[in-house]
Short mmCIF file of C-alpha atoms and ligand atoms in Angstrom, two decimals:
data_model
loop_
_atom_site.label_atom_id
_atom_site.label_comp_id
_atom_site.label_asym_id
_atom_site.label_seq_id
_atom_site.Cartn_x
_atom_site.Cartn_y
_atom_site.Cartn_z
CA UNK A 77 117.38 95.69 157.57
CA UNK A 78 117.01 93.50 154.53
CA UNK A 79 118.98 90.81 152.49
CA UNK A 80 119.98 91.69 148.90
CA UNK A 81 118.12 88.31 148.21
CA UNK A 82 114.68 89.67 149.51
CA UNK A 83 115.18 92.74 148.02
CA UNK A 84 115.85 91.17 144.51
CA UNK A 85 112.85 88.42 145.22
CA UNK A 86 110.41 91.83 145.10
CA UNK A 87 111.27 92.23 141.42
CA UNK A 88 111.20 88.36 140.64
CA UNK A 89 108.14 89.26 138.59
CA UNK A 90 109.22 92.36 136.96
CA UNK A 91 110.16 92.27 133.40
CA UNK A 92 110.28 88.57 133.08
CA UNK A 93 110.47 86.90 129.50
CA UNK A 94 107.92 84.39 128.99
CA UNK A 95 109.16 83.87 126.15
CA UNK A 96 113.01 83.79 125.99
CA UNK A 97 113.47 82.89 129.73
CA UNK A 98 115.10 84.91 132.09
CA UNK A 99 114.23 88.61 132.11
CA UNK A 100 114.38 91.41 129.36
CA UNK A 101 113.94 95.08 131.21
CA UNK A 102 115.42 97.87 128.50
CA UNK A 103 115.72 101.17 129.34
CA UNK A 104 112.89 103.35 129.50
CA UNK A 105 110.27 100.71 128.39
CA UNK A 106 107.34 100.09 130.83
CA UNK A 107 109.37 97.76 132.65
CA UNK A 108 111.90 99.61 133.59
CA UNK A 109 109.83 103.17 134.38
CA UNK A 110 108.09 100.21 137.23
CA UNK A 111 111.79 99.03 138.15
CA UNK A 112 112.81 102.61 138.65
CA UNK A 113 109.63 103.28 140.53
CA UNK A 114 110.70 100.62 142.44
CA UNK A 115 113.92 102.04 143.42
CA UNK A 116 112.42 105.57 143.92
CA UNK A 117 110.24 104.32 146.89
CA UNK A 118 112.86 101.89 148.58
CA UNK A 119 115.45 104.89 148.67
CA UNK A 120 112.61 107.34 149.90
CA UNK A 121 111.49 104.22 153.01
CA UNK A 122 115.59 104.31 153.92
CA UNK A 123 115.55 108.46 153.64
CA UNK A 124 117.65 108.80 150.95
CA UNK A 125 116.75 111.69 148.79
CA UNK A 126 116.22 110.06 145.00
CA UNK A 127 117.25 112.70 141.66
CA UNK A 128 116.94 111.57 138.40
CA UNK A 129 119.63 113.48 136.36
CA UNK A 130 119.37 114.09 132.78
CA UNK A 131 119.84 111.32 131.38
CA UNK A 132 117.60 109.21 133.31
CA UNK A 133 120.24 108.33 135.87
CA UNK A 134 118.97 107.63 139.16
CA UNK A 135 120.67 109.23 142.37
CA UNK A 136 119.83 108.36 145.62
CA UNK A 137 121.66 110.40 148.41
CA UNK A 138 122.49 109.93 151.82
CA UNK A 139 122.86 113.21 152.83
CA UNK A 140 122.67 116.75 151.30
CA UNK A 141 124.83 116.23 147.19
CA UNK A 142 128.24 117.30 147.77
CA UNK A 143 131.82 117.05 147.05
CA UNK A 144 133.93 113.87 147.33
CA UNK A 145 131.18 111.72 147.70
CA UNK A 146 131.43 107.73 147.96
CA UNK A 147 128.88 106.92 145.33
CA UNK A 148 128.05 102.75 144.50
CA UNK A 149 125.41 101.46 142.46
CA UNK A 150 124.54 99.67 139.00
CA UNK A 151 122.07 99.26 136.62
CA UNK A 152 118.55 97.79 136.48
CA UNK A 153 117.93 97.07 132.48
CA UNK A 154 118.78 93.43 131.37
CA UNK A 155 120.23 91.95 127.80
CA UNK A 156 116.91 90.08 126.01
CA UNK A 157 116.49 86.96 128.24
CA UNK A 158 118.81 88.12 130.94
CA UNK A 159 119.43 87.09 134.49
CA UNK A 160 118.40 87.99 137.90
CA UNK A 161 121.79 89.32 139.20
CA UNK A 162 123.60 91.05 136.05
CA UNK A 163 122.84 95.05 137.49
CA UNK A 164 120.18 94.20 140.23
CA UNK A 165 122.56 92.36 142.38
CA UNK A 166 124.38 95.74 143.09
CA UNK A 167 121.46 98.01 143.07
CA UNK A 168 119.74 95.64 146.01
CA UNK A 169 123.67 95.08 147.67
CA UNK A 170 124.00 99.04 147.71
CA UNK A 171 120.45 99.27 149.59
CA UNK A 172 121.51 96.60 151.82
CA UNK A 173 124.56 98.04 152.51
CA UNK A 174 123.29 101.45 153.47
CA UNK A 175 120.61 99.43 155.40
CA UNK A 176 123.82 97.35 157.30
CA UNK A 177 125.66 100.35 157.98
CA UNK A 178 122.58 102.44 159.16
CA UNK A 179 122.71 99.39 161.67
CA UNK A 180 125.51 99.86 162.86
CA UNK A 181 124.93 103.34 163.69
CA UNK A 182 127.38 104.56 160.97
CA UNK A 183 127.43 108.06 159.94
CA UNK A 184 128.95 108.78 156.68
CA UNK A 185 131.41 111.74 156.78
CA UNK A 186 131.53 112.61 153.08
CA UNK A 187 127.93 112.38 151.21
CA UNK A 188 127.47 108.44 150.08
CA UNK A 189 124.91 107.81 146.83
CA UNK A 190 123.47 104.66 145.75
CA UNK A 191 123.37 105.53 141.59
CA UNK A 192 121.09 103.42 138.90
CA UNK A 193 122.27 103.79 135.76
CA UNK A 194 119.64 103.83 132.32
CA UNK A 195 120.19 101.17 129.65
CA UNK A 196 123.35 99.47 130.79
CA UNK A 197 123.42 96.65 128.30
CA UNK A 198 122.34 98.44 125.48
CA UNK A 199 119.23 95.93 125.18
CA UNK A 200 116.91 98.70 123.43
CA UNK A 201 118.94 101.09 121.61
CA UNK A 202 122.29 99.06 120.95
CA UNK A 203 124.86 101.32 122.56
CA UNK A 204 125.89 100.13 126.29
CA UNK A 205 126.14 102.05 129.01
CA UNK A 206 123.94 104.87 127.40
CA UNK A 207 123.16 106.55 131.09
CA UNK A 208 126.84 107.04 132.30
CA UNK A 209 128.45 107.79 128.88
CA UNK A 210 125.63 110.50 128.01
CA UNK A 211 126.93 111.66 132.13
CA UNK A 212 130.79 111.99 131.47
CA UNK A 213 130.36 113.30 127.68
CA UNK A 214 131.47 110.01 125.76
CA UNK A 215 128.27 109.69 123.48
CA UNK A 216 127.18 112.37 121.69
CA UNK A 217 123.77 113.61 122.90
CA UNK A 218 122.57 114.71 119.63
CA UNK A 219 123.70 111.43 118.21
CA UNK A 220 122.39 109.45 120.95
CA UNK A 221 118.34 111.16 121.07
CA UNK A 222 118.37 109.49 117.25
CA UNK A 223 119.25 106.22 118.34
CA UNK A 224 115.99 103.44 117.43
CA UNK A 225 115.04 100.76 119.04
CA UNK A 226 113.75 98.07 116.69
CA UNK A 227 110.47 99.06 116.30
CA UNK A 228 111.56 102.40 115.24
CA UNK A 229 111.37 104.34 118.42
CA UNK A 230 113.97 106.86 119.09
CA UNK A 231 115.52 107.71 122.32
CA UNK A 232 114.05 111.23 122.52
CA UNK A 233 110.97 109.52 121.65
CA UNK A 234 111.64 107.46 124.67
CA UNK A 235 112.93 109.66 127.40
CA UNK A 236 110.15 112.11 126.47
CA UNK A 237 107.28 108.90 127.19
CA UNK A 238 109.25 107.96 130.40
CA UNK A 239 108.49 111.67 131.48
CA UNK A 240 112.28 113.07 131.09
CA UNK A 241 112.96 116.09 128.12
CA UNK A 242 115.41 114.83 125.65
CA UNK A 243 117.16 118.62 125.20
CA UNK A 244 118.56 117.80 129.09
CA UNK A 245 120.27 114.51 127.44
CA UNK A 246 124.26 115.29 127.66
CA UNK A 247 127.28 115.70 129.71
CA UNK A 248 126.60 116.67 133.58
CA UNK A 249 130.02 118.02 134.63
CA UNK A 250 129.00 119.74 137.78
CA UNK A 251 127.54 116.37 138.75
CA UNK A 252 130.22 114.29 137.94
CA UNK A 253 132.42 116.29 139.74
CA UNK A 254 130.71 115.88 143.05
CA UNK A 255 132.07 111.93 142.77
CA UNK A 256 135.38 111.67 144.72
CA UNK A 257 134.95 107.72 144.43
CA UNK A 258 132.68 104.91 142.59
CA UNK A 259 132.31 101.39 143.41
CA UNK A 260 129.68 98.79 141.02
CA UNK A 261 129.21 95.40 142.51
CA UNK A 262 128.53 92.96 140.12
CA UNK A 263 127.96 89.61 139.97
CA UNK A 264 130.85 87.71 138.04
CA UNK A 265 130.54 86.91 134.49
CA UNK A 266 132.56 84.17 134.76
CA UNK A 267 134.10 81.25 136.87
CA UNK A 268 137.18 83.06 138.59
CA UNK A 269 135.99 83.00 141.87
CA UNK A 270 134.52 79.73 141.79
CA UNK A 271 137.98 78.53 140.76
CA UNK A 272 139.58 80.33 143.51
CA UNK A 273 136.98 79.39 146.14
CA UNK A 274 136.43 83.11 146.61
CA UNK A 275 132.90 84.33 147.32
CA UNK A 276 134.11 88.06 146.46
CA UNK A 277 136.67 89.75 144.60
CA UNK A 278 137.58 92.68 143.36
CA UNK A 279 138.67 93.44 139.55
CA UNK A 280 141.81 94.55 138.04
CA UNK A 281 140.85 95.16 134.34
CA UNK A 282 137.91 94.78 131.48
CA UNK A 283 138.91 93.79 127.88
CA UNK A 284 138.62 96.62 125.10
CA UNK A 285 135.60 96.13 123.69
CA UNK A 286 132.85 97.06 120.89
CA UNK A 287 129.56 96.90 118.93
CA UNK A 288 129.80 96.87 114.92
CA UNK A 289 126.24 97.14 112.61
CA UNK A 290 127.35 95.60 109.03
CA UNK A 291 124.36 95.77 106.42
CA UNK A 292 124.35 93.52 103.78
CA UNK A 293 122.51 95.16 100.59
CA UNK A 294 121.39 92.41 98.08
CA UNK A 295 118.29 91.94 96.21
CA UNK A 296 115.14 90.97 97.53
CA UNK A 297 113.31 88.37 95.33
CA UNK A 298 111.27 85.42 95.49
CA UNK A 299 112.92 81.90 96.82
CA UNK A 300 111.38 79.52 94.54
CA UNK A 301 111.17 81.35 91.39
CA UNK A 302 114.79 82.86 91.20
CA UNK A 303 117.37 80.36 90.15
CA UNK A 304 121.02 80.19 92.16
CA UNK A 305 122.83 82.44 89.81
CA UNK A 306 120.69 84.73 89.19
CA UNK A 307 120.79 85.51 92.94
CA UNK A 308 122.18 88.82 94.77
CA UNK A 309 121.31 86.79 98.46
CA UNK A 310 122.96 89.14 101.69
CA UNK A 311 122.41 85.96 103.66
CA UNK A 312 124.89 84.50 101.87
CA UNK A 313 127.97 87.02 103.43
CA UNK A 314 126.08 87.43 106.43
CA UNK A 315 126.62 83.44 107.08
CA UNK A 316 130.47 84.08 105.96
CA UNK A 317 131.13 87.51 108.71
CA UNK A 318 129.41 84.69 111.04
CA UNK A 319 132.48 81.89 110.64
CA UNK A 320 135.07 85.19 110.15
CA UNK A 321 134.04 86.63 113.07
CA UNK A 322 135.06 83.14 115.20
CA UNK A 323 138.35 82.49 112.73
CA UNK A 324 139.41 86.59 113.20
CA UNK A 325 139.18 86.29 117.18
CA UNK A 326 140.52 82.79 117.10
CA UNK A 327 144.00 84.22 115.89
CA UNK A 328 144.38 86.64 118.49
CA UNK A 329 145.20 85.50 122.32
CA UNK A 330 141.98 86.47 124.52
CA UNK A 331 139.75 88.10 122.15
CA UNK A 332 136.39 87.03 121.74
CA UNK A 333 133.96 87.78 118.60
CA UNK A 334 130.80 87.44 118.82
CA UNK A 335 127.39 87.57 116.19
CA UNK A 336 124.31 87.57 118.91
CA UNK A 337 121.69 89.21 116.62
CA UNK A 338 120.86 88.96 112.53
CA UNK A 339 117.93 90.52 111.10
CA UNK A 340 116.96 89.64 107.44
CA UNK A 341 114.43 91.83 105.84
CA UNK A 342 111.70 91.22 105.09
CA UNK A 343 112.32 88.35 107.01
CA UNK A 344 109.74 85.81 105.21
CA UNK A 345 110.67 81.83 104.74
CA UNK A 346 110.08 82.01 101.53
CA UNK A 347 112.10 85.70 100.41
CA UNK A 348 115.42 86.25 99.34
CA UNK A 349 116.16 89.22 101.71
CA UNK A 350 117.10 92.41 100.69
CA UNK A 351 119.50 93.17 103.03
CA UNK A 352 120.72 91.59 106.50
CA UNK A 353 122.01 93.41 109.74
CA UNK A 354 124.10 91.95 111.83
CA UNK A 355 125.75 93.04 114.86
CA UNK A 356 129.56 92.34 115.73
CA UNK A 357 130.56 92.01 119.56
CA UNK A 358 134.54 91.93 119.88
CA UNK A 359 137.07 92.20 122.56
CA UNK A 360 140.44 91.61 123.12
CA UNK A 361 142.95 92.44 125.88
CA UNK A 362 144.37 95.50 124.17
CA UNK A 363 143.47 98.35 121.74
CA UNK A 364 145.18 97.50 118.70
CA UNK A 365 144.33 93.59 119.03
CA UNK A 366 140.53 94.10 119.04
CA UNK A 367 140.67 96.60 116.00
CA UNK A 368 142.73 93.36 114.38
CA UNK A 369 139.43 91.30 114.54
CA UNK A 370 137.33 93.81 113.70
CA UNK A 371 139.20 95.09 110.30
CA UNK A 372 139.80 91.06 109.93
CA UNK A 373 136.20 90.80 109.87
CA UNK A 374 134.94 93.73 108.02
CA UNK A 375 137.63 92.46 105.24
CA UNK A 376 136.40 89.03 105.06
CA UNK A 377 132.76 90.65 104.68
CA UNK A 378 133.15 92.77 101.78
CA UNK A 379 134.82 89.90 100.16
CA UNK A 380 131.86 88.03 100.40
CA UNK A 381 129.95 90.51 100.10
CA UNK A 382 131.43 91.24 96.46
CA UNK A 383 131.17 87.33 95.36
CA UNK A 384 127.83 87.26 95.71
CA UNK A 385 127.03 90.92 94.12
CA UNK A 386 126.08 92.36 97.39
CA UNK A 387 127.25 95.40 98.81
CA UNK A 388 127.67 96.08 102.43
CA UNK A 389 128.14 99.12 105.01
CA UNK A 390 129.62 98.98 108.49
CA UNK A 391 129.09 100.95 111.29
CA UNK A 392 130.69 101.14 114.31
CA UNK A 393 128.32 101.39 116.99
CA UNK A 394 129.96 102.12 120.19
CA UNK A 395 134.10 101.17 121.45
CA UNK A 396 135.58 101.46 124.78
CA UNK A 397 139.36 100.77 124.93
CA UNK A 398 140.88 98.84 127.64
CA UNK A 399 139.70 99.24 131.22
CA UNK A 400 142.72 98.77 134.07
CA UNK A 401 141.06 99.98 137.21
CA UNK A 402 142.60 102.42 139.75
CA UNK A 403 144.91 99.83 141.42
CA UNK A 404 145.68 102.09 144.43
CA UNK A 405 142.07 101.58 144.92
CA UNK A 406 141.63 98.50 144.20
CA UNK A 407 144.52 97.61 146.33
CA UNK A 408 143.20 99.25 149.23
CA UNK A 409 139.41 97.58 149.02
CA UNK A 410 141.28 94.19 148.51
CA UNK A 411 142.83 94.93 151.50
CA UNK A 412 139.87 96.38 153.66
CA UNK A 413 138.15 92.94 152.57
CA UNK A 414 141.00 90.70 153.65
CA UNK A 415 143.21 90.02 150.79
CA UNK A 416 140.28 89.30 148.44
CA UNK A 417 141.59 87.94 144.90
CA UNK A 418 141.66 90.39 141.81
CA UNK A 419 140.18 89.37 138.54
CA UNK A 420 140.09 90.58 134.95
CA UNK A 421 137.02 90.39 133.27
CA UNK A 422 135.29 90.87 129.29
CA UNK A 423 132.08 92.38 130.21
CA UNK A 424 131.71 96.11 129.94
CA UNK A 425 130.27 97.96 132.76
CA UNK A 426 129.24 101.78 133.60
CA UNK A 427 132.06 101.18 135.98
CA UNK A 428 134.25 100.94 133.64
CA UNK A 429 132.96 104.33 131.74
CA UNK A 430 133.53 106.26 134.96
CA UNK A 431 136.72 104.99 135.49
CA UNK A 432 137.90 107.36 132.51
CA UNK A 433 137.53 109.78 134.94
CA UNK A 434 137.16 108.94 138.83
CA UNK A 435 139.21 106.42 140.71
CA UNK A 436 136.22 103.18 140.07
CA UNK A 437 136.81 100.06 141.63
CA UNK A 438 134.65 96.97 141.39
CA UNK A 439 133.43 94.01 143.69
CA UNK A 440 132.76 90.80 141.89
CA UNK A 441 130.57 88.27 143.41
CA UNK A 442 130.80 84.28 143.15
CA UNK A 443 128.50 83.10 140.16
CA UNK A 444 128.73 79.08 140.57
CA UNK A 445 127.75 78.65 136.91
CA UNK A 446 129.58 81.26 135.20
CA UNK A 447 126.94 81.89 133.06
CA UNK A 448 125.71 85.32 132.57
CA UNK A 449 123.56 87.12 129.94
CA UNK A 450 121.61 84.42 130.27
CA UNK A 451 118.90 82.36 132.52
CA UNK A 452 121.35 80.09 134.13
CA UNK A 453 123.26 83.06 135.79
CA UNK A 454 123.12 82.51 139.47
CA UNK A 455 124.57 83.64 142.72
CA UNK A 456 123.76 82.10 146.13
CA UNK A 457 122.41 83.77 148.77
CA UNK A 458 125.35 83.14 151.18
CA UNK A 459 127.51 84.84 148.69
CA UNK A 460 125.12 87.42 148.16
CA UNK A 461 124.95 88.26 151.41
CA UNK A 462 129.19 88.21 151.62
CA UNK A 463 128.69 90.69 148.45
CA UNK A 464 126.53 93.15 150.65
CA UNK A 465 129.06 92.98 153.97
CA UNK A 466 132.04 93.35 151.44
CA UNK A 467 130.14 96.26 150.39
CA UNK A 468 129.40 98.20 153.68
CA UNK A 469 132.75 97.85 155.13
CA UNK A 470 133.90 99.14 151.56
CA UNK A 471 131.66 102.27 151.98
CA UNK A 472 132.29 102.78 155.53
CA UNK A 473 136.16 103.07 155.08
CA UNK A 474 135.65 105.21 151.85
CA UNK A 475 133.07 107.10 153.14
CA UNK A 476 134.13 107.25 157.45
CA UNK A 477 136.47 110.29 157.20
CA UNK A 478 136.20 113.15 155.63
CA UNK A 479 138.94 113.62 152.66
ZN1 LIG B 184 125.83 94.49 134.38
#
């Protein structure tokens, strides 16, 4: 039997950003084909028989596939200069688990699978939860094999390097239909349970939420020789959808608007660029409030966009609307664990994709800093360790009798 903690110590090495801190593991890079390696031969030492499905989704089974099954599991890929626990935590907690329970002499009566999703966070080809979207038919495959990375690199080019054919990429109904149940385990993104003095939880909701690409078009010129007015400068709007983006979500009750990434090009000190990207993050509790922002923002762009004689194009990159989890479920596993607390949360999650479609509930783990998408995210081993028992008694209930 092992702890989640020594299982997620093996991959303290793997993917780690020298330069950025923390970790950055994107889907089908060279990382990730060793962290899914990884996975292959801990499931095959615990007996599990591994699949990779078509979109690079990794199944590992506990028994023959079948109907109804209990399936848990998250994702291995990180943000750029990620954490240790954001996806790992519940890959490791799910191997644990079936590791606790195989302890305990427990024999699942529907089939159980431990499930690691491909490119969660969106990290390489900017559209989250890539692996379990392209599963239940909510990206378009044809759209998604010509996403780039940003060197230029398409999905299909990806998939096809990390051994997988990009025709397979799409919808897997047959497969998704053999999940009766899902549960992710995540570590918190946030300070809920700290505040409650709860090492676990479960969660009630996640905020609507989505990505936005808005291209700035100006004209590219040289920074000493070209006077002030003579200047078509993208930067200049870019810096404005910047403070909108803050003002937009700062008029609407628990939204959030974030710009994590701006790319100028060329990208030289001294060069007016010709255009600048830059990617929109918002949320907000509800539907209509987050598309508020977002046309609040895209307004306040092409306004500055148009003072400065730029032009600019937005795309939207990927939206999920408001998540409210199966609360029978959710209920039920607060209940099996106690009377654990309930929690909303903003981060997306593949969890949250599947819940579209199977009842999905989610265990939240104790993060003492709060911090997450970052270095500082932490979880400590006792909790960890609460995370994994939560877990197994979570799958043994599910996945003890027959349905
Ligand atoms: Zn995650």
């Amino acid at each position: 039997m092992t702890s989640a903690t020594s299982l997620l110590g093996a991959l303290a090495d793997v993917g780690a950003d020298r330069v950025r801190g923390g970790y950055s593991r994107h889907g089908f890079d060279r990382v990730d084909v060793e962290l899914r390696e990884w996975f292959t031969a801990e499931a095959g030492a615990r007996g599990l028989g591994v699949e990779t499905d078509r979109n690079g989704n990794l199944w590992a089974w506990w028994g023959a596939p079948g109907p109804n099954a209990v399936v848990t599991g998250s994702h291995l890929d990180s943000v750029p200069g990620g954490g240790a626990f954001d996806g790992p935590l519940g890959v490791v907690s799910a191997l644990a688990a079936v590791d606790a329970l195989r302890a305990q002499g427990f024999r699942p009566a529907r089939p159980l699978a431990v499930v690691v999703f491909a490119e969660e966070e969106g990290g390489r080809f900017g559209v989250p939860c890539l692996g379990s979207r392209l599963l239940a038919g909510t990206l378009d495959a044809d759209r998604a094999r010509e996403l780039k990375d940003p060197d230029g690199t398409t999905l299909a080019e990806a998939v096809r390097a990390a051994g997988l054919d990009p025709r397979w990429l799409g919808p897997e109904p047959d497969l998704l239909s053999l999940v009766g149940c899902f549960v992710e385990l995540h570590v918190e993104q946030g300070r809920g349970l700290v505040d409650l003095d709860a090492p676990v939880g479960v969660a009630s909701s996640i905020l609507a939420h989505g990505r936005w690409r808005l291209t700035f078009h100006g004209e590219g010129n040289h920074a000493g020789a070209t006077p002030l007015a003579d200047r078509c400068d993208p930067m200049m709007p870019a810096a404005s959808l910047v403070l909108a983006a803050r003002r937009a979500a700062g008029s609407v009750p628990g939204a959030r608007a974030t710009v994590g990434r701006l790319v100028p090009t060329p990208g030289g000190t001294n060069v007016i660029p010709s255009t600048v990207d830059v990617w929109l993050d918002a949320r907000a509790p509800g539907d209509a409030d987050t598309r508020r922002v977002v046309d609040d923002v895209v307004a306040a762009a092409h306004e500055a966009a148009e003072a400065e004689g730029c032009t600019v194009t937005v795309r939207e990159e990927s939206y999920g609307d408001t998540v409210v989890f199966d609360s029978g479920l959710r209920d039920e596993l607060a209940g099996v664990l106690g009377g654990v607390p309930a929690l909303p949360t903003g981060a997306g999650h593949d969890a949250g994709v599947l819940a579209q479609r199977i009842p999905t509930a989610m265990l939240f783990v104790r993060n003492p800093t709060g911090v997450s998408h970052a270095p500082a995210e932490h979880a400590e081993a006792a909790d960890c360790e609460s995370g994994v028992s939560a877990l197994a008694r979570v799958l043994a209930h599910l996945a003890g009798s027959p349905c």
